PDB file of C-alpha atoms in Angstrom:
ATOM      1  CA  MET A   1      32.185 -52.029 -56.359  1.00 88.00           C
ATOM      2  CA  ILE A   2      35.312 -52.945 -54.385  1.00 89.00           C
ATOM      3  CA  ILE A   3      36.105 -50.952 -51.234  1.00 89.00           C
ATOM      4  CA  LYS A   4      39.506 -51.651 -49.676  1.00 88.00           C
ATOM      5  CA  SER A   5      39.426 -52.686 -46.015  1.00 86.00           C
ATOM      6  CA  TYR A   6      41.930 -49.978 -45.031  1.00 81.00           C
ATOM      7  CA  THR A   7      39.460 -47.376 -46.366  1.00 83.00           C
ATOM      8  CA  LEU A   8      36.845 -48.698 -43.924  1.00 83.00           C
ATOM      9  CA  GLU A   9      39.420 -48.758 -41.115  1.00 79.00           C
ATOM     10  CA  GLN A  10      39.893 -45.011 -41.602  1.00 76.00           C
ATOM     11  CA  SER A  11      36.248 -44.063 -42.154  1.00 74.00           C
ATOM     12  CA  PHE A  12      32.934 -45.862 -42.396  1.00 77.00           C
ATOM     13  CA  GLN A  13      31.510 -43.028 -44.541  1.00 78.00           C
ATOM     14  CA  SER A  14      32.259 -44.982 -47.731  1.00 76.00           C
ATOM     15  CA  LEU A  15      29.467 -47.427 -46.786  1.00 81.00           C
ATOM     16  CA  LYS A  16      26.769 -44.752 -46.811  1.00 81.00           C
ATOM     17  CA  GLY A  17      25.942 -45.003 -50.510  1.00 83.00           C
ATOM     18  CA  TYR A  18      25.306 -48.753 -50.576  1.00 91.00           C
ATOM     19  CA  LYS A  19      22.061 -50.541 -49.792  1.00 92.00           C
ATOM     20  CA  LEU A  20      23.731 -53.935 -50.333  1.00 95.00           C
ATOM     21  CA  PHE A  21      27.217 -54.648 -49.027  1.00 96.00           C
ATOM     22  CA  LEU A  22      29.270 -57.850 -48.699  1.00 97.00           C
ATOM     23  CA  PHE A  23      32.113 -58.473 -46.240  1.00 97.00           C
ATOM     24  CA  TYR A  24      34.010 -61.678 -46.989  1.00 97.00           C
ATOM     25  CA  GLY A  25      37.209 -63.344 -45.832  1.00 96.00           C
ATOM     26  CA  GLU A  26      38.976 -65.002 -42.951  1.00 95.00           C
ATOM     27  CA  ASN A  27      39.330 -61.983 -40.660  1.00 95.00           C
ATOM     28  CA  HIS A  28      36.392 -62.583 -38.301  1.00 95.00           C
ATOM     29  CA  GLY A  29      37.690 -59.911 -35.917  1.00 94.00           C
ATOM     30  CA  PHE A  30      37.486 -57.210 -38.578  1.00 94.00           C
ATOM     31  CA  LYS A  31      33.995 -58.358 -39.617  1.00 95.00           C
ATOM     32  CA  ASN A  32      32.864 -58.250 -35.966  1.00 94.00           C
ATOM     33  CA  GLU A  33      34.255 -54.713 -35.637  1.00 93.00           C
ATOM     34  CA  CYS A  34      32.347 -53.686 -38.780  1.00 94.00           C
ATOM     35  CA  LYS A  35      29.103 -55.104 -37.343  1.00 94.00           C
ATOM     36  CA  GLU A  36      29.681 -53.245 -34.085  1.00 93.00           C
ATOM     37  CA  LYS A  37      30.402 -49.949 -35.884  1.00 91.00           C
ATOM     38  CA  LEU A  38      27.261 -50.393 -37.982  1.00 91.00           C
ATOM     39  CA  ARG A  39      25.219 -51.018 -34.810  1.00 92.00           C
ATOM     40  CA  ILE A  40      26.629 -47.903 -33.145  1.00 90.00           C
ATOM     41  CA  GLU A  41      26.182 -45.670 -36.209  1.00 87.00           C
ATOM     42  CA  ASN A  42      22.617 -46.904 -36.717  1.00 86.00           C
ATOM     43  CA  GLU A  43      21.492 -47.223 -33.098  1.00 84.00           C
ATOM     44  CA  LYS A  44      18.143 -45.553 -33.839  1.00 85.00           C
ATOM     45  CA  GLN A  45      17.369 -48.024 -36.602  1.00 87.00           C
ATOM     46  CA  GLU A  46      15.983 -51.519 -36.262  1.00 88.00           C
ATOM     47  CA  ILE A  47      18.754 -54.087 -36.735  1.00 91.00           C
ATOM     48  CA  LEU A  48      17.942 -57.677 -37.705  1.00 92.00           C
ATOM     49  CA  ASN A  49      20.356 -60.584 -37.541  1.00 94.00           C
ATOM     50  CA  LEU A  50      19.569 -63.381 -39.992  1.00 95.00           C
ATOM     51  CA  PHE A  51      21.416 -66.460 -41.237  1.00 96.00           C
ATOM     52  CA  GLN A  52      21.518 -67.622 -44.831  1.00 96.00           C
ATOM     53  CA  ASP A  53      20.127 -71.075 -43.946  1.00 96.00           C
ATOM     54  CA  GLU A  54      16.922 -69.648 -42.472  1.00 95.00           C
ATOM     55  CA  ILE A  55      16.422 -67.396 -45.519  1.00 94.00           C
ATOM     56  CA  ILE A  56      16.938 -70.307 -47.930  1.00 94.00           C
ATOM     57  CA  LYS A  57      14.449 -72.462 -45.982  1.00 94.00           C
ATOM     58  CA  ASN A  58      11.880 -69.660 -46.184  1.00 92.00           C
ATOM     59  CA  LYS A  59      12.610 -67.203 -49.011  1.00 85.00           C
ATOM     60  CA  ASP A  60       9.772 -64.939 -47.891  1.00 87.00           C
ATOM     61  CA  ILE A  61      11.604 -63.984 -44.671  1.00 90.00           C
ATOM     62  CA  LEU A  62      13.841 -61.431 -46.395  1.00 89.00           C
ATOM     63  CA  ILE A  63      11.134 -59.989 -48.660  1.00 85.00           C
ATOM     64  CA  ASN A  64       8.707 -59.744 -45.713  1.00 85.00           C
ATOM     65  CA  GLU A  65      11.326 -57.923 -43.628  1.00 85.00           C
ATOM     66  CA  ILE A  66      11.896 -55.447 -46.452  1.00 83.00           C
ATOM     67  CA  PHE A  67       8.176 -54.736 -46.858  1.00 80.00           C
ATOM     68  CA  ASN A  68       7.402 -54.884 -43.128  1.00 77.00           C
ATOM     69  CA  LYS A  69       7.790 -51.247 -42.035  1.00 68.00           C
ATOM     70  CA  SER A  70       8.158 -50.389 -38.365  1.00 60.00           C
ATOM     71  CA  LEU A  71       6.055 -47.685 -36.728  1.00 58.00           C
ATOM     72  CA  PHE A  72       9.065 -46.509 -34.727  1.00 63.00           C
ATOM     73  CA  ASN A  73      11.913 -46.888 -37.217  1.00 61.00           C
ATOM     74  CA  GLU A  74      11.782 -45.667 -40.803  1.00 65.00           C
ATOM     75  CA  LYS A  75      14.944 -47.482 -41.775  1.00 79.00           C
ATOM     76  CA  LYS A  76      16.055 -51.042 -41.162  1.00 88.00           C
ATOM     77  CA  ILE A  77      19.479 -52.709 -41.210  1.00 92.00           C
ATOM     78  CA  ILE A  78      19.645 -56.429 -41.991  1.00 94.00           C
ATOM     79  CA  PHE A  79      22.721 -58.556 -41.301  1.00 97.00           C
ATOM     80  CA  ILE A  80      22.885 -61.853 -43.195  1.00 97.00           C
ATOM     81  CA  ASN A  81      25.485 -64.190 -41.713  1.00 97.00           C
ATOM     82  CA  GLN A  82      27.263 -67.174 -43.303  1.00 96.00           C
ATOM     83  CA  ALA A  83      26.344 -66.069 -46.824  1.00 97.00           C
ATOM     84  CA  ASN A  84      27.597 -67.862 -49.928  1.00 97.00           C
ATOM     85  CA  ASP A  85      26.604 -68.389 -53.567  1.00 97.00           C
ATOM     86  CA  LYS A  86      23.346 -70.130 -52.584  1.00 96.00           C
ATOM     87  CA  ILE A  87      21.762 -66.824 -51.550  1.00 96.00           C
ATOM     88  CA  LEU A  88      22.586 -64.888 -54.720  1.00 96.00           C
ATOM     89  CA  ASP A  89      19.212 -65.351 -56.467  1.00 94.00           C
ATOM     90  CA  ILE A  90      17.330 -64.286 -53.334  1.00 93.00           C
ATOM     91  CA  ILE A  91      19.535 -61.195 -52.904  1.00 94.00           C
ATOM     92  CA  ASP A  92      19.145 -60.303 -56.574  1.00 92.00           C
ATOM     93  CA  GLU A  93      15.352 -60.554 -56.294  1.00 89.00           C
ATOM     94  CA  ALA A  94      15.251 -58.638 -52.993  1.00 88.00           C
ATOM     95  CA  SER A  95      17.453 -55.816 -54.308  1.00 88.00           C
ATOM     96  CA  ILE A  96      14.601 -54.604 -56.531  1.00 87.00           C
ATOM     97  CA  ASN A  97      12.406 -53.981 -53.471  1.00 84.00           C
ATOM     98  CA  ILE A  98      14.959 -52.264 -51.225  1.00 86.00           C
ATOM     99  CA  GLN A  99      14.037 -48.669 -50.432  1.00 83.00           C
ATOM    100  CA  GLU A 100      15.264 -47.356 -47.072  1.00 83.00           C
ATOM    101  CA  GLU A 101      16.629 -50.705 -45.879  1.00 88.00           C
ATOM    102  CA  ARG A 102      20.298 -51.666 -45.993  1.00 92.00           C
ATOM    103  CA  ILE A 103      21.512 -55.268 -46.166  1.00 94.00           C
ATOM    104  CA  PHE A 104      24.988 -56.357 -45.087  1.00 96.00           C
ATOM    105  CA  LEU A 105      26.158 -59.868 -45.900  1.00 97.00           C
ATOM    106  CA  PHE A 106      28.993 -61.595 -44.038  1.00 98.00           C
ATOM    107  CA  SER A 107      30.820 -64.525 -45.658  1.00 97.00           C
ATOM    108  CA  ASP A 108      33.859 -66.648 -45.068  1.00 96.00           C
ATOM    109  CA  ILE A 109      36.482 -66.937 -47.812  1.00 95.00           C
ATOM    110  CA  LEU A 110      34.997 -66.628 -51.318  1.00 96.00           C
ATOM    111  CA  ASP A 111      37.258 -67.650 -54.191  1.00 94.00           C
ATOM    112  CA  LYS A 112      37.458 -65.701 -57.455  1.00 94.00           C
ATOM    113  CA  LYS A 113      34.958 -68.057 -59.110  1.00 95.00           C
ATOM    114  CA  SER A 114      32.300 -67.223 -56.509  1.00 97.00           C
ATOM    115  CA  LYS A 115      29.130 -65.899 -58.174  1.00 97.00           C
ATOM    116  CA  LEU A 116      28.228 -63.890 -55.069  1.00 97.00           C
ATOM    117  CA  ARG A 117      31.631 -62.205 -54.954  1.00 97.00           C
ATOM    118  CA  SER A 118      31.530 -61.506 -58.710  1.00 97.00           C
ATOM    119  CA  TYR A 119      28.007 -60.025 -58.444  1.00 96.00           C
ATOM    120  CA  PHE A 120      29.124 -57.521 -55.785  1.00 96.00           C
ATOM    121  CA  GLU A 121      32.465 -56.700 -57.430  1.00 96.00           C
ATOM    122  CA  LYS A 122      30.895 -55.919 -60.816  1.00 95.00           C
ATOM    123  CA  SER A 123      27.893 -54.025 -59.448  1.00 92.00           C
ATOM    124  CA  LYS A 124      27.897 -50.223 -59.403  1.00 90.00           C
ATOM    125  CA  THR A 125      25.223 -50.122 -56.697  1.00 90.00           C
ATOM    126  CA  CYS A 126      26.589 -52.812 -54.330  1.00 94.00           C
ATOM    127  CA  GLY A 127      29.771 -52.669 -52.273  1.00 94.00           C
ATOM    128  CA  ILE A 128      32.231 -55.386 -51.282  1.00 96.00           C
ATOM    129  CA  THR A 129      35.233 -55.577 -48.967  1.00 96.00           C
ATOM    130  CA  ALA A 130      37.731 -58.406 -48.620  1.00 96.00           C
ATOM    131  CA  CYS A 131      38.603 -59.000 -44.965  1.00 95.00           C
ATOM    132  CA  TYR A 132      42.083 -60.480 -45.168  1.00 94.00           C
ATOM    133  CA  LYS A 133      43.985 -61.844 -42.208  1.00 93.00           C
ATOM    134  CA  ASP A 134      45.763 -59.225 -40.092  1.00 94.00           C
ATOM    135  CA  ASN A 135      49.543 -59.024 -40.015  1.00 94.00           C
ATOM    136  CA  GLU A 136      51.831 -57.727 -37.286  1.00 95.00           C
ATOM    137  CA  ILE A 137      51.762 -54.178 -38.687  1.00 94.00           C
ATOM    138  CA  THR A 138      47.950 -53.895 -38.634  1.00 93.00           C
ATOM    139  CA  ILE A 139      47.714 -55.439 -35.150  1.00 95.00           C
ATOM    140  CA  ARG A 140      50.406 -53.059 -33.863  1.00 95.00           C
ATOM    141  CA  LYS A 141      48.442 -50.076 -35.272  1.00 93.00           C
ATOM    142  CA  ILE A 142      45.241 -51.289 -33.554  1.00 94.00           C
ATOM    143  CA  ILE A 143      47.002 -51.602 -30.177  1.00 95.00           C
ATOM    144  CA  ILE A 144      48.659 -48.182 -30.453  1.00 95.00           C
ATOM    145  CA  LYS A 145      45.433 -46.488 -31.613  1.00 93.00           C
ATOM    146  CA  LYS A 146      43.306 -47.950 -28.804  1.00 94.00           C
ATOM    147  CA  LEU A 147      45.894 -47.424 -26.052  1.00 95.00           C
ATOM    148  CA  ASN A 148      47.467 -44.161 -27.259  1.00 92.00           C
ATOM    149  CA  GLU A 149      46.286 -42.236 -24.174  1.00 93.00           C
ATOM    150  CA  TYR A 150      47.915 -44.721 -21.784  1.00 92.00           C
ATOM    151  CA  GLN A 151      51.236 -44.004 -20.136  1.00 93.00           C
ATOM    152  CA  GLY A 152      53.679 -46.889 -19.952  1.00 91.00           C
ATOM    153  CA  LEU A 153      52.722 -48.466 -23.284  1.00 93.00           C
ATOM    154  CA  THR A 154      56.075 -49.750 -24.520  1.00 92.00           C
ATOM    155  CA  ASN A 155      57.196 -51.813 -27.493  1.00 94.00           C
ATOM    156  CA  GLN A 156      57.752 -54.692 -25.077  1.00 92.00           C
ATOM    157  CA  ILE A 157      54.086 -54.569 -23.954  1.00 92.00           C
ATOM    158  CA  ILE A 158      52.885 -54.279 -27.548  1.00 94.00           C
ATOM    159  CA  ASN A 159      55.015 -57.308 -28.477  1.00 93.00           C
ATOM    160  CA  LEU A 160      53.607 -59.259 -25.504  1.00 91.00           C
ATOM    161  CA  ILE A 161      50.053 -58.590 -26.690  1.00 93.00           C
ATOM    162  CA  ILE A 162      50.962 -59.617 -30.258  1.00 93.00           C
ATOM    163  CA  GLN A 163      52.686 -62.834 -29.112  1.00 91.00           C
ATOM    164  CA  ASN A 164      49.854 -63.696 -26.753  1.00 90.00           C
ATOM    165  CA  THR A 165      47.109 -63.301 -29.358  1.00 91.00           C
ATOM    166  CA  GLY A 166      48.627 -64.892 -32.457  1.00 90.00           C
ATOM    167  CA  LEU A 167      47.531 -61.963 -34.667  1.00 91.00           C
ATOM    168  CA  ASP A 168      43.859 -62.729 -33.974  1.00 94.00           C
ATOM    169  CA  ARG A 169      41.984 -59.403 -33.902  1.00 94.00           C
ATOM    170  CA  ASN A 170      39.220 -60.747 -31.634  1.00 93.00           C
ATOM    171  CA  LYS A 171      41.820 -61.838 -29.062  1.00 93.00           C
ATOM    172  CA  VAL A 172      43.701 -58.542 -29.409  1.00 95.00           C
ATOM    173  CA  ASN A 173      40.509 -56.597 -28.707  1.00 93.00           C
ATOM    174  CA  ASN A 174      39.800 -58.804 -25.664  1.00 92.00           C
ATOM    175  CA  GLU A 175      43.292 -58.152 -24.279  1.00 93.00           C
ATOM    176  CA  ILE A 176      42.922 -54.408 -24.908  1.00 94.00           C
ATOM    177  CA  ASP A 177      39.556 -54.442 -23.088  1.00 94.00           C
ATOM    178  CA  LYS A 178      41.257 -56.150 -20.108  1.00 92.00           C
ATOM    179  CA  ILE A 179      43.979 -53.476 -20.055  1.00 93.00           C
ATOM    180  CA  ILE A 180      41.427 -50.645 -20.283  1.00 93.00           C
ATOM    181  CA  SER A 181      39.352 -52.037 -17.406  1.00 92.00           C
ATOM    182  CA  CYS A 182      42.387 -52.850 -15.231  1.00 91.00           C
ATOM    183  CA  PHE A 183      44.273 -49.577 -15.672  1.00 91.00           C
ATOM    184  CA  GLU A 184      41.471 -47.033 -15.293  1.00 90.00           C
ATOM    185  CA  ASN A 185      44.015 -44.372 -14.334  1.00 90.00           C
ATOM    186  CA  LYS A 186      45.513 -44.808 -17.843  1.00 91.00           C
ATOM    187  CA  ILE A 187      48.916 -45.759 -16.467  1.00 90.00           C
ATOM    188  CA  ILE A 188      50.028 -49.260 -17.463  1.00 90.00           C
ATOM    189  CA  ASP A 189      52.032 -51.092 -14.781  1.00 87.00           C
ATOM    190  CA  SER A 190      54.483 -53.355 -16.627  1.00 82.00           C
ATOM    191  CA  ASN A 191      54.725 -55.649 -13.572  1.00 82.00           C
ATOM    192  CA  LYS A 192      50.996 -56.405 -13.677  1.00 87.00           C
ATOM    193  CA  ILE A 193      50.664 -56.730 -17.436  1.00 85.00           C
ATOM    194  CA  GLU A 194      52.011 -60.290 -17.669  1.00 81.00           C
ATOM    195  CA  LEU A 195      49.582 -61.485 -14.985  1.00 82.00           C
ATOM    196  CA  LEU A 196      46.742 -59.680 -16.708  1.00 83.00           C
ATOM    197  CA  LEU A 197      47.528 -61.226 -20.094  1.00 79.00           C
ATOM    198  CA  ASN A 198      47.877 -64.715 -18.509  1.00 70.00           C
ATOM    199  CA  ILE A 199      51.436 -65.161 -19.761  1.00 55.00           C
TER     200      ILE A 199
END
């Protein structure tokens, strides 16, 4: 089932009903934010980070992790990175055994002919989100949302951040983190901002 990325931007609640979920596309910054939100929301659960290549080399890894219950954590979250069509059969087989576990796959661009993408789009029990490249409007919203409590945030400063990061969400978040740590009093000094952003 397709979930629009803007729905996830507003609320992560729409992920709750899915034990298998695929994030695909070129927006690595958005995918990283999704991973971080999932870590925060599931901090009491065991989180495993796997790569498709290691699962393909040893197909039992994923099945063993599903069956291997922890004494301390009832539930388990599994991230599978760099996923593509090669993992589809393994995922299909593993899906039968999933109980309390949740598996999130992260892929680069998958074209419409992709079997993995088609599997998730047509499924009523799996979720999928396309992570398209950000544009100036989405980046502007991110900056305003994260710095809305700061005095001195002007359109000129927002434009400087946008120009300096080339609409790359990872870079935008790094620049915002710099601003937050530099201006702890929540008052942005426009004279220091250019030095801070290395312009």
